[in-house]
Coordinates of C-alpha atoms and ligand atoms in Angstrom, one line a residue:
X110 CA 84.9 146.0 111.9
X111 CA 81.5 145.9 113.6
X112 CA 77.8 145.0 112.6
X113 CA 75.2 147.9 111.7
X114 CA 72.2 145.8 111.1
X115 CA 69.9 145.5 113.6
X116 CA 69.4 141.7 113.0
X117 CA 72.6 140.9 112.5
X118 CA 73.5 142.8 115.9
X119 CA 70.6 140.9 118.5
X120 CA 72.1 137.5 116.5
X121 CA 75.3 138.4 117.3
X122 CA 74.9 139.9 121.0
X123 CA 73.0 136.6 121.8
X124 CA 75.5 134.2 120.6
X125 CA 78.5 136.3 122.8
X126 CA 75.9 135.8 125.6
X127 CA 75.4 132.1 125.1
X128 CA 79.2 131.6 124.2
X129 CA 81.4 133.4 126.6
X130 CA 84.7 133.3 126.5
X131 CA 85.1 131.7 122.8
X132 CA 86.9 133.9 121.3
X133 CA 88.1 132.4 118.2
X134 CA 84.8 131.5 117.6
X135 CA 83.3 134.8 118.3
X136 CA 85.8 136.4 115.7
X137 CA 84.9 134.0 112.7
X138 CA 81.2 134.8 112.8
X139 CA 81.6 138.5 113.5
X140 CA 83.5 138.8 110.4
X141 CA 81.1 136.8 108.5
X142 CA 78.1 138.7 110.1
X143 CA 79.5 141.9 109.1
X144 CA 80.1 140.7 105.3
X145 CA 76.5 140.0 105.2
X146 CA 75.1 143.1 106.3
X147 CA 74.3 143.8 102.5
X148 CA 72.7 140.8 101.7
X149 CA 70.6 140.9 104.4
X150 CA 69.2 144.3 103.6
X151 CA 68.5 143.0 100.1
X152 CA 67.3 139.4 101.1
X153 CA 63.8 140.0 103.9
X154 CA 63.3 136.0 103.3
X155 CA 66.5 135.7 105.3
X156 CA 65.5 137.5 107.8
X157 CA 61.8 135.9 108.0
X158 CA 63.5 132.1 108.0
X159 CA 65.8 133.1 110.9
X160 CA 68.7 131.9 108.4
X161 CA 71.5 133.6 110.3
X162 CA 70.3 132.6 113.5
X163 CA 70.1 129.2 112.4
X164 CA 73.0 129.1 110.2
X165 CA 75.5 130.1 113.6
X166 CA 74.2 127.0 115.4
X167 CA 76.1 123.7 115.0
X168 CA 73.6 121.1 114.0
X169 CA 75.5 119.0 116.2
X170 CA 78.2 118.5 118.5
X171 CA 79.8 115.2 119.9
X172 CA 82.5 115.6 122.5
X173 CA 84.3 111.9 124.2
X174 CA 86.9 111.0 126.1
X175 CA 89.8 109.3 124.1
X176 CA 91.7 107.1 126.6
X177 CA 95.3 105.3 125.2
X178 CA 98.1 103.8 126.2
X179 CA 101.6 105.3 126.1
X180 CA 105.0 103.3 125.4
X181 CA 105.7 102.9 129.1
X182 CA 102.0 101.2 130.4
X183 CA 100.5 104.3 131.4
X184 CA 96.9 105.2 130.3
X185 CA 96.4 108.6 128.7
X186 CA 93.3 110.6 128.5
X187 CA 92.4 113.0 125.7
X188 CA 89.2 114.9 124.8
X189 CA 87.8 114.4 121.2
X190 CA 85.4 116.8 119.3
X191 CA 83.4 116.6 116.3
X192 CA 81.4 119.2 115.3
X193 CA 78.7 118.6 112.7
X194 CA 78.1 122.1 112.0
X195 CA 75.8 122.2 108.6
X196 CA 74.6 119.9 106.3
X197 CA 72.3 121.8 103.9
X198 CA 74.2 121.3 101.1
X199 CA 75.9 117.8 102.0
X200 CA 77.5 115.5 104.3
X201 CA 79.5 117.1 106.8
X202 CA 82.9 117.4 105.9
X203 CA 86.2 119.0 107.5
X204 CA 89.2 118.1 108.6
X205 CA 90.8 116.5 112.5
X206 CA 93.3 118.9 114.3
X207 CA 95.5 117.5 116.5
X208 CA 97.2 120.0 118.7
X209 CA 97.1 121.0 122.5
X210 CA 95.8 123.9 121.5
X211 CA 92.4 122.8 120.9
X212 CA 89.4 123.4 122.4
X213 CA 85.8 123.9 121.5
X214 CA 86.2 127.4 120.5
X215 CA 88.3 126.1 118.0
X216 CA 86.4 123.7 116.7
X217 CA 83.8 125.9 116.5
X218 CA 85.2 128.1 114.2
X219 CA 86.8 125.6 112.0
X220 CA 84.0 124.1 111.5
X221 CA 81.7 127.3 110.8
X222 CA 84.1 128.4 108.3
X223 CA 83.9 125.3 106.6
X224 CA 80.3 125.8 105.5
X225 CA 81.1 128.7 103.2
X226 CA 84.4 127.2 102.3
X227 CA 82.7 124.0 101.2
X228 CA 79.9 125.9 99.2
X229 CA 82.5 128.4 97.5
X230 CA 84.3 124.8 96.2
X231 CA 81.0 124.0 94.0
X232 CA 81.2 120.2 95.1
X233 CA 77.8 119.1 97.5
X234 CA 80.0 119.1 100.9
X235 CA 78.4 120.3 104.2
X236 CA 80.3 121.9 107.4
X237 CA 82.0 120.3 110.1
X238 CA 85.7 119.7 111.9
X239 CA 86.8 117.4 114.4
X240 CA 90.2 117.1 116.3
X241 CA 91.6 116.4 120.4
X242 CA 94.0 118.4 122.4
X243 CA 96.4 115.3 121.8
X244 CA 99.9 116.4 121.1
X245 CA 101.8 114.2 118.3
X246 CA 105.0 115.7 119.1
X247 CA 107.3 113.3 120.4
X248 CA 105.4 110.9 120.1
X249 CA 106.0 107.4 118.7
X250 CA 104.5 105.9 115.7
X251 CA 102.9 102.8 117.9
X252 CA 102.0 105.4 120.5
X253 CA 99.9 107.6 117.0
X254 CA 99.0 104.7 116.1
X255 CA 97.1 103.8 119.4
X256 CA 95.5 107.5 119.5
X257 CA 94.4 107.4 116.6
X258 CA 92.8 103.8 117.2
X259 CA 91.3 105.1 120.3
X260 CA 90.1 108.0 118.5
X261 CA 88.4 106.2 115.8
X262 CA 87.0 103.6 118.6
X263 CA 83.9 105.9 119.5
X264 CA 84.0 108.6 116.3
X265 CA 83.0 105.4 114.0
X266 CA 79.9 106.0 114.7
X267 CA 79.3 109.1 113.9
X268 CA 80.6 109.4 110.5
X269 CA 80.2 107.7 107.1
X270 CA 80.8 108.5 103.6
X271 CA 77.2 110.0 103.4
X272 CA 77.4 111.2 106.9
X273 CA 80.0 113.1 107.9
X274 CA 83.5 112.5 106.5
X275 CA 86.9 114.0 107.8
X276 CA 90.0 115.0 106.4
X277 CA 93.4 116.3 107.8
X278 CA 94.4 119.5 109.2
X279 CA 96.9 120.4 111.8
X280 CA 98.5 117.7 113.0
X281 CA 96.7 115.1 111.1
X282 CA 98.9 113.5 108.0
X283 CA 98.0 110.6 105.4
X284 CA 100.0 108.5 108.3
X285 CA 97.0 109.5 110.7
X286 CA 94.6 109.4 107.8
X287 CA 95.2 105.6 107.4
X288 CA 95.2 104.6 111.1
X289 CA 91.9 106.0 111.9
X290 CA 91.1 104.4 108.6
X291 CA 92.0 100.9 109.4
X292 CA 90.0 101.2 113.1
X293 CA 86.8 102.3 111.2
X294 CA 87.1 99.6 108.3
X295 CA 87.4 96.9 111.0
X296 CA 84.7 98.4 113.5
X297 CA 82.5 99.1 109.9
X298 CA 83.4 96.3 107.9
X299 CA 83.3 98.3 105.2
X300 CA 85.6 100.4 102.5
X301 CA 84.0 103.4 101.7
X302 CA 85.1 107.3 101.3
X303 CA 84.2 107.7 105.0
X304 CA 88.0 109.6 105.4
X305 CA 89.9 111.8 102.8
X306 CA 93.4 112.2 102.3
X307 CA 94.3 108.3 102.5
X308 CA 97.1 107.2 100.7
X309 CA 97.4 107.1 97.0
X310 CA 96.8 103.0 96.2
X311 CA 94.6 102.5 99.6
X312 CA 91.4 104.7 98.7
X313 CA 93.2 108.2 98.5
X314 CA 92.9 110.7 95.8
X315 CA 96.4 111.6 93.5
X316 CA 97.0 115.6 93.9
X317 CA 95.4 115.7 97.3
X318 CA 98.6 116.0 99.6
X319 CA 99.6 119.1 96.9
X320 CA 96.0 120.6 96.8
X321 CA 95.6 123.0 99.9
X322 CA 99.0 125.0 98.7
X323 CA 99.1 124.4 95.0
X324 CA 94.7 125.8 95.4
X325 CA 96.8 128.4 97.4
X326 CA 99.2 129.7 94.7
X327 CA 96.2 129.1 91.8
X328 CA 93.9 131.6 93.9
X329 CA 97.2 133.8 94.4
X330 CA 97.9 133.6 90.7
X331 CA 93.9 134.9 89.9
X332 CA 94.5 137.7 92.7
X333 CA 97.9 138.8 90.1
X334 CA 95.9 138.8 86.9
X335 CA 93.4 140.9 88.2
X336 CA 96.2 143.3 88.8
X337 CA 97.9 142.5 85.4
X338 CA 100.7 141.1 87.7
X339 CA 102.3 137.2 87.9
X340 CA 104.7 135.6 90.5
X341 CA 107.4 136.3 88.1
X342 CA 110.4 137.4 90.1
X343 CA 107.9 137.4 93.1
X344 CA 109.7 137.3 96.7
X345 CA 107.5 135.0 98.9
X346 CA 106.8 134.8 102.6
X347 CA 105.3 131.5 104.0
X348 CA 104.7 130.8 107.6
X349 CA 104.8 127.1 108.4
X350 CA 106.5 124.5 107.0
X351 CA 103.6 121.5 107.4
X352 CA 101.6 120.1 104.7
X353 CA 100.5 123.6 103.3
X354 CA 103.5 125.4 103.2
X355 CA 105.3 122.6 101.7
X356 CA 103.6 122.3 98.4
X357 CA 102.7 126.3 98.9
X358 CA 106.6 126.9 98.3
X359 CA 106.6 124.0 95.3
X360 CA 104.0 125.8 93.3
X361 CA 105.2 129.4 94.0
X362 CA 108.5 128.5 93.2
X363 CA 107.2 127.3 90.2
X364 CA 105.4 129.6 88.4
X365 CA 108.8 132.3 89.0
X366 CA 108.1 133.1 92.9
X367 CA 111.5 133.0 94.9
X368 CA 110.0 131.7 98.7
X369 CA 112.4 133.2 101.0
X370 CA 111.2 132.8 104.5
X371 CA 109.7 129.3 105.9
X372 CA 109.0 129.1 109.5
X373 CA 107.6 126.6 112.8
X374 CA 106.5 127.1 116.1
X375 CA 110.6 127.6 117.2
X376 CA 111.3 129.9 114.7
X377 CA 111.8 130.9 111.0
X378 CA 114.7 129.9 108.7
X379 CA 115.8 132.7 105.9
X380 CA 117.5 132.1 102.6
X381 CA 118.2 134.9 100.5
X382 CA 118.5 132.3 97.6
X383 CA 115.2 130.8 98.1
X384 CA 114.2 127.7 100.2
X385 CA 114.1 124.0 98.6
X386 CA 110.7 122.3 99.3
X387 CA 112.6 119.0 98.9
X388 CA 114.7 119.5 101.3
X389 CA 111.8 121.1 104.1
X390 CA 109.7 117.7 102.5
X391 CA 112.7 115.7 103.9
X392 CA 112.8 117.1 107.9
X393 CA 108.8 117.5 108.1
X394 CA 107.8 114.4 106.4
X395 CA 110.3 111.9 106.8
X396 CA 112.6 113.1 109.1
X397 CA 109.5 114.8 111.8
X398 CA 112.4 117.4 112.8
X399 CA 112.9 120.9 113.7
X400 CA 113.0 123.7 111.0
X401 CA 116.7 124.6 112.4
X402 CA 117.9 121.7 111.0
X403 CA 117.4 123.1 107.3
X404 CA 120.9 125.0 108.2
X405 CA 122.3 121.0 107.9
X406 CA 121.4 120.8 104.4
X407 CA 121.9 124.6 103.1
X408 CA 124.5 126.0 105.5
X409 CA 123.3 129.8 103.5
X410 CA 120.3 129.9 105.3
X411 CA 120.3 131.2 108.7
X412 CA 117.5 130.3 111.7
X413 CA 115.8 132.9 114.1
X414 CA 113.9 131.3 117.2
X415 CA 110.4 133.2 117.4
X416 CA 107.1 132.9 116.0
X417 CA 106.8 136.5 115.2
X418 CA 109.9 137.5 113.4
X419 CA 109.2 135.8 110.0
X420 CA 107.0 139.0 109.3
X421 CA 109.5 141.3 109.8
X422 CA 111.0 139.5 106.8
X423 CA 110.4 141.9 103.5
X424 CA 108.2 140.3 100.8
X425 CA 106.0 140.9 97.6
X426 CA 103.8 138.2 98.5
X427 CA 102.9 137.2 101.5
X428 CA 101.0 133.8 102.3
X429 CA 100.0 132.6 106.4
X430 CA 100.0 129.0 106.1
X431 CA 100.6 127.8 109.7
X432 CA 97.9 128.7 112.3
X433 CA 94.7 131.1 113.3
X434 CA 96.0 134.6 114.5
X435 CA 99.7 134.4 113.7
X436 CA 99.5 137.8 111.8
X437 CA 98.0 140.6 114.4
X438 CA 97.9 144.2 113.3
X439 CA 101.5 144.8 114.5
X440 CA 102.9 142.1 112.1
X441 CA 100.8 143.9 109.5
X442 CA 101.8 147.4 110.0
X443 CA 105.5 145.6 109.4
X444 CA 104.8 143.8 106.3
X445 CA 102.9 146.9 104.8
X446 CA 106.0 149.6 105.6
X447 CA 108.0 146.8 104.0
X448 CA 106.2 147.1 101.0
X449 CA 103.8 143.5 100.4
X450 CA 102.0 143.5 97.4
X451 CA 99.6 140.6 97.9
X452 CA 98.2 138.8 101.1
X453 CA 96.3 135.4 100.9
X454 CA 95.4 133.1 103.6
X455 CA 96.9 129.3 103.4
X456 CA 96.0 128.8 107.0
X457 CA 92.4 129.4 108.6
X458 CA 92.0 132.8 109.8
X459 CA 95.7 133.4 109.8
X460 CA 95.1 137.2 110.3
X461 CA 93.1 138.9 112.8
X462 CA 90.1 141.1 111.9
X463 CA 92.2 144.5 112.6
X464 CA 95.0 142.7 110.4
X465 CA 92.6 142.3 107.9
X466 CA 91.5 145.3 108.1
X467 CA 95.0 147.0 107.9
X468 CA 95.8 145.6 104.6
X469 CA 92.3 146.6 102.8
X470 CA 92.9 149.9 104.5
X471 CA 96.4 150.2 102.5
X472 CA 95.0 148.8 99.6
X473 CA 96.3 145.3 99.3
X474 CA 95.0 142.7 97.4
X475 CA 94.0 140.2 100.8
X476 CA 92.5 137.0 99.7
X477 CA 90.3 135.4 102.6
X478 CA 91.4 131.8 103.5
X479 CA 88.1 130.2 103.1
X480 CA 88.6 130.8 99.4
X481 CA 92.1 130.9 99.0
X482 CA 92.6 127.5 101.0
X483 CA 89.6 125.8 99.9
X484 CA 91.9 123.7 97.2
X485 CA 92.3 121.1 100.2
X486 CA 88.7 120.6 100.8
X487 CA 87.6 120.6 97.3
X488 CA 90.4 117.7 96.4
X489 CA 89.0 116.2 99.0
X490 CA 85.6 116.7 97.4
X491 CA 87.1 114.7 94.2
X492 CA 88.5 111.9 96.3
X493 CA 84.5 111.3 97.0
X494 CA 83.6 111.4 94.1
X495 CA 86.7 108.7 93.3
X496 CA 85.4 106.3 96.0
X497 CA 82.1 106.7 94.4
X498 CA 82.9 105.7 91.3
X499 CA 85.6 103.1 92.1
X500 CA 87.8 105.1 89.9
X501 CA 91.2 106.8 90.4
X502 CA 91.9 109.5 87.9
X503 CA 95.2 110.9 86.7
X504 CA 97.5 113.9 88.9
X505 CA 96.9 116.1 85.7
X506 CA 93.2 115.3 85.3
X507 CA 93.0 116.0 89.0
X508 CA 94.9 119.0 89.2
X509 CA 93.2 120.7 86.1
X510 CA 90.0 120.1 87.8
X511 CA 91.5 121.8 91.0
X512 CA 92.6 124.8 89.4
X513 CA 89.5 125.4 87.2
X514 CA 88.0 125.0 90.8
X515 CA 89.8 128.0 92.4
X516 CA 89.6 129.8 89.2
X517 CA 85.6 129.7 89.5
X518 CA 86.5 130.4 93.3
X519 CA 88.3 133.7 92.3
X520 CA 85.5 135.0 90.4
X521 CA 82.5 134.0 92.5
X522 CA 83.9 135.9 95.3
X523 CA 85.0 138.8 93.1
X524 CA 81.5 138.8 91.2
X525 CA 79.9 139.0 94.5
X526 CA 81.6 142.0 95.9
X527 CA 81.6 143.8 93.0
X528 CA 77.3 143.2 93.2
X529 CA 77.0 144.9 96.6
X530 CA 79.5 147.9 95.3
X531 CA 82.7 146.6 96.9
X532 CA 84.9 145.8 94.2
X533 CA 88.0 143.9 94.8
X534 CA 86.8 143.1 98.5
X535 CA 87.6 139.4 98.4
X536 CA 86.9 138.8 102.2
X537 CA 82.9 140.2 101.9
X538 CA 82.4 138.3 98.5
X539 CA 83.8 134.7 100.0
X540 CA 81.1 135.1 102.7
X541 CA 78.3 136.4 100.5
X542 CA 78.8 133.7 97.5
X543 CA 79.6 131.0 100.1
X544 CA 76.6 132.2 102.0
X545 CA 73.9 132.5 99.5
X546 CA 73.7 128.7 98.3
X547 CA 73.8 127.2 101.8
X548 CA 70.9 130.0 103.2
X549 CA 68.9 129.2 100.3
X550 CA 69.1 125.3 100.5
X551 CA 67.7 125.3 104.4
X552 CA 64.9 128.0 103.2
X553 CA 64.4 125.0 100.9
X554 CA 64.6 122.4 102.9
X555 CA 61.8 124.1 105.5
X556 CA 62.1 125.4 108.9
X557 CA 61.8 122.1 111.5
X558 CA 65.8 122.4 112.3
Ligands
NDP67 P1 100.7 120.8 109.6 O1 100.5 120.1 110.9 O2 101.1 120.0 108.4 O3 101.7 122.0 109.7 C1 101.4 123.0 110.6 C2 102.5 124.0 110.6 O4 102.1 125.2 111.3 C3 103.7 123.5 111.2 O5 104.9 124.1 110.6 C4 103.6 124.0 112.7 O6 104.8 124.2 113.4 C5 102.9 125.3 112.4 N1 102.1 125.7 113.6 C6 101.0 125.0 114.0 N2 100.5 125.5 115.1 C7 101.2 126.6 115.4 C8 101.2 127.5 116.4 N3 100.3 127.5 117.4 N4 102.2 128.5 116.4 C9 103.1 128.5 115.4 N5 103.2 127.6 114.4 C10 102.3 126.7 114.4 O7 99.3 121.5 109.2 P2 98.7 122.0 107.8 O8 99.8 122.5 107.0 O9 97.8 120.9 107.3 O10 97.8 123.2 108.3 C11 98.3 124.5 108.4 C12 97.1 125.5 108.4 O11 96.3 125.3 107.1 C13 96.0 125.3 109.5 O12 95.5 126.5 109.8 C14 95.0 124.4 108.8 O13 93.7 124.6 109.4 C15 95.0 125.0 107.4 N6 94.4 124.2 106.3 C16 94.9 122.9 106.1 C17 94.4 122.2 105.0 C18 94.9 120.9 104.7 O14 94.5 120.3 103.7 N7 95.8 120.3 105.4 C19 93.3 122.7 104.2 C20 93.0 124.1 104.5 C21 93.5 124.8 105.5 P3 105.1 123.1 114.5 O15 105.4 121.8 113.8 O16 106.3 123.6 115.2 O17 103.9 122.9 115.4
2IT68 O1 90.6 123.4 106.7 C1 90.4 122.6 105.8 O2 89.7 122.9 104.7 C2 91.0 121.3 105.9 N1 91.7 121.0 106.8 C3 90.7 120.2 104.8 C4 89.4 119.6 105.1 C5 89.1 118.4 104.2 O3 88.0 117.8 104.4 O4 89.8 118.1 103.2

């Protein structure tokens, strides 16, 4: 991929320039930048409000130190991020990664990928994302409990239901949802919406642990109707086994998909039979074990350490729902000559741009995680709206909401590609329909930021 406009280039060479370095970062907005080349050749108002050059800036961004103590007396130091990215359209909203991985690179292109996502839901949400380079593994429950505490001791006051108002994401569970809950209620003195994903009966939303991989398997579904296909006898691939993956495998499995690969960061477990949810619910949720020990409840499946392998695995559907990059062009060459029918993105930016670009090259359906995984977000977006109201509706009224959500998803990003004469490419009509409503509420909204 590269970017032809001339605009779109001097944006993009400055922001490499003022950015060195951030790579993750720098691949999220090239592939945006390139989906907009045709919008930006239609739209001169753009251009004359400096949209993209605006739009590519965080509003904001708050890094602290986060200083706990362990088990044993000894102080610990972590770095914390928020990034308040956009809020055009509505509070800033994303989730907190907790991983050692992260940096501000990361962040960055969480966050920036969250403005589209958030528009493409429909629901008034701006951009953001938050996290620390803690590491929960190993850990004990008093010593997440103190992060989290810690966390929550300086972010307090940078959030707030009309603010900015995070979520989980890697790392970051309804048990780390409701610690960093407690800290901001008692620093607050207030119960408001100010986090998502809270426990059902203290603020949270029914459906929302489900939403990110049952959104996942509706936006899936949409992808096989426009083929006149289904999941129906459907073999399925799915990377991770954490709080996507989980409910990914539930809903495929449902509606006639047989899931028969799962994977974590040691390895991937195969099942020619198809793999239980329940049973990977059990050693990620309750049990916070190792994917190996799936071969302790279902002695068929076997266990291969590696990150990599699980794409060597043949599929008809495959679906990324552990972490940014795991599928690079090699891993897609292998699930192409193994004959994958369908791609879609549970993770962010699972696939790299040439990955991408090798399954649109071969013709494969690829849906772009910032629509495909947007269920999460959006669920959030009706936990809000809950808060708001002092009202807790039904799973079925909250799941019929969520898949009429990735239904209208589905076709804004399909109406939009097939409007700039690329039918059926998902990945440039995400960006441009997610695109349009934010650029034209800051034209709106005037030029002073
Ligand atoms: P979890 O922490 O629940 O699970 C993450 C899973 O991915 C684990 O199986 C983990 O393995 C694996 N994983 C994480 N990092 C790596 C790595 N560097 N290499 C290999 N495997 C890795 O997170 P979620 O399920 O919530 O998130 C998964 C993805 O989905 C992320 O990209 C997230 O941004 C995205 N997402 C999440 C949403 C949500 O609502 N939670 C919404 C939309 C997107 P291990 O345990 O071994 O680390
Ligand atoms: O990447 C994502 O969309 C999330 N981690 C969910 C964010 C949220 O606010 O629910």
């Amino acid at each position: 991929m590269a970017i032809n406009n001339e605009y779109l280039k001097n944006v993009y060479a400055g922001l490499c320039q003022r950015n060195p370095g951030e790579k993750e970062f720098l691949q999220a907005v090239e592939e945006v930048l390139t989906s907009l080349e045709p919008i930006v050749e239609r739209r001169p108002d753009i251009v004359k409000h400096k949209i993209i050059d605006r739009i590519v800036e965080p509003e904001r961004i708050i890094i602290f130190r986060v200083s706990w103590t362990d088990d044993q007396g000894n102080i610990q130091v972590n770095r914390g991020y928020r990034v308040q990215y956009n809020s055009a359209i509505g509070p800033y909203k994303g989730g907190i990664r907790l991983h050692p991985s992260v940096n501000l690179s990361i962040m960055k292109f969480l966050g920036f990928e969250q403005i589209f996502k958030n528009s493409l839901t429909g629901l008034p949400m701006g951009g953001g994302k938050g996290g620390s380079d803690f590491d929960p593994k190993g850990k004990s429950d008093a010593e997440i409990m103190r992060f989290c505490q810690a966390f929550m001791s300086e972010l307090y006051r940078h959030i707030g239901a009309d603010t900015d108002v995070p979520a989980g994401d890697i790392g970051t569970g309804a048990r780390e949802i409701g610690y960093m809950f407690g800290m901001y209620r008692k620093l607050r003195n207030e119960f408001t919406g100010v986090l998502t994903g809270k426990k059902v009966g203290a603020g949270g939303s029914l459906a929302r642990t489900e939403a990110t991989g049952y959104g996942l398997c509706y936006f899936t579904n949409e992808m096989l109707k426009a083929a006149e296909d289904s999941f129906e006898g459907k073999t399925v691939v799915i990377s991770g086994s954490g709080n996507v993956a989980t409910y990914a495998n539930q809903k495929a499995t449902q509606l006639g998909g047989k899931v028969v690969a799962m994977s974590d960061s040691s390895g991937y477990i195969y099942d020619p039979n198809g793999i239980d949810y329940r049973v990977i619910k059990q050693i990620k949720e309750v049990n916070r074990a190792r994917i190996h020990t799936y071969l302790d409840y279902v002695p068929t499946a076997t266990f291969t350490p590696g990150c990599k392998g699980i794409w060597t695995v043949p599929c008809d559907i495959a679906l990324p729902c552990a972490t940014q990059n795991e599928i690079d062009e090699e891993s897609a060459n292998a699930l192409i000559a193994n004959g994958v029918k369908y791609v879609a993105e549970g993770a962010n930016m699972p696939c790299t741009l040439e990955a991408t670009k090798a399954f649109q090259t071969a013709g494969i359906p690829f849906g772009p995680a910032k629509a495909a995984n947007a269920g999460g977000v959006a669920t959030s977006g009706l936990e809000m709206s809950q808060n708001s109201q002092r009202l807790n509706w039904t799973f079925e009224e909250v799941d019929a909401k969520l898949q009429q959500i990735m239904k209208n998803i589905y076709a804004a990003a399909a109406d939009a590609a097939a409007q700039v004469d690329m039918p059926g490419n998902l990945v440039v009509g995400a960006n441009i329909a997610g695109f349009l409503k934010v650029a034209d509420a800051m034209i709106w909204q005037g030029d002073a930021f």
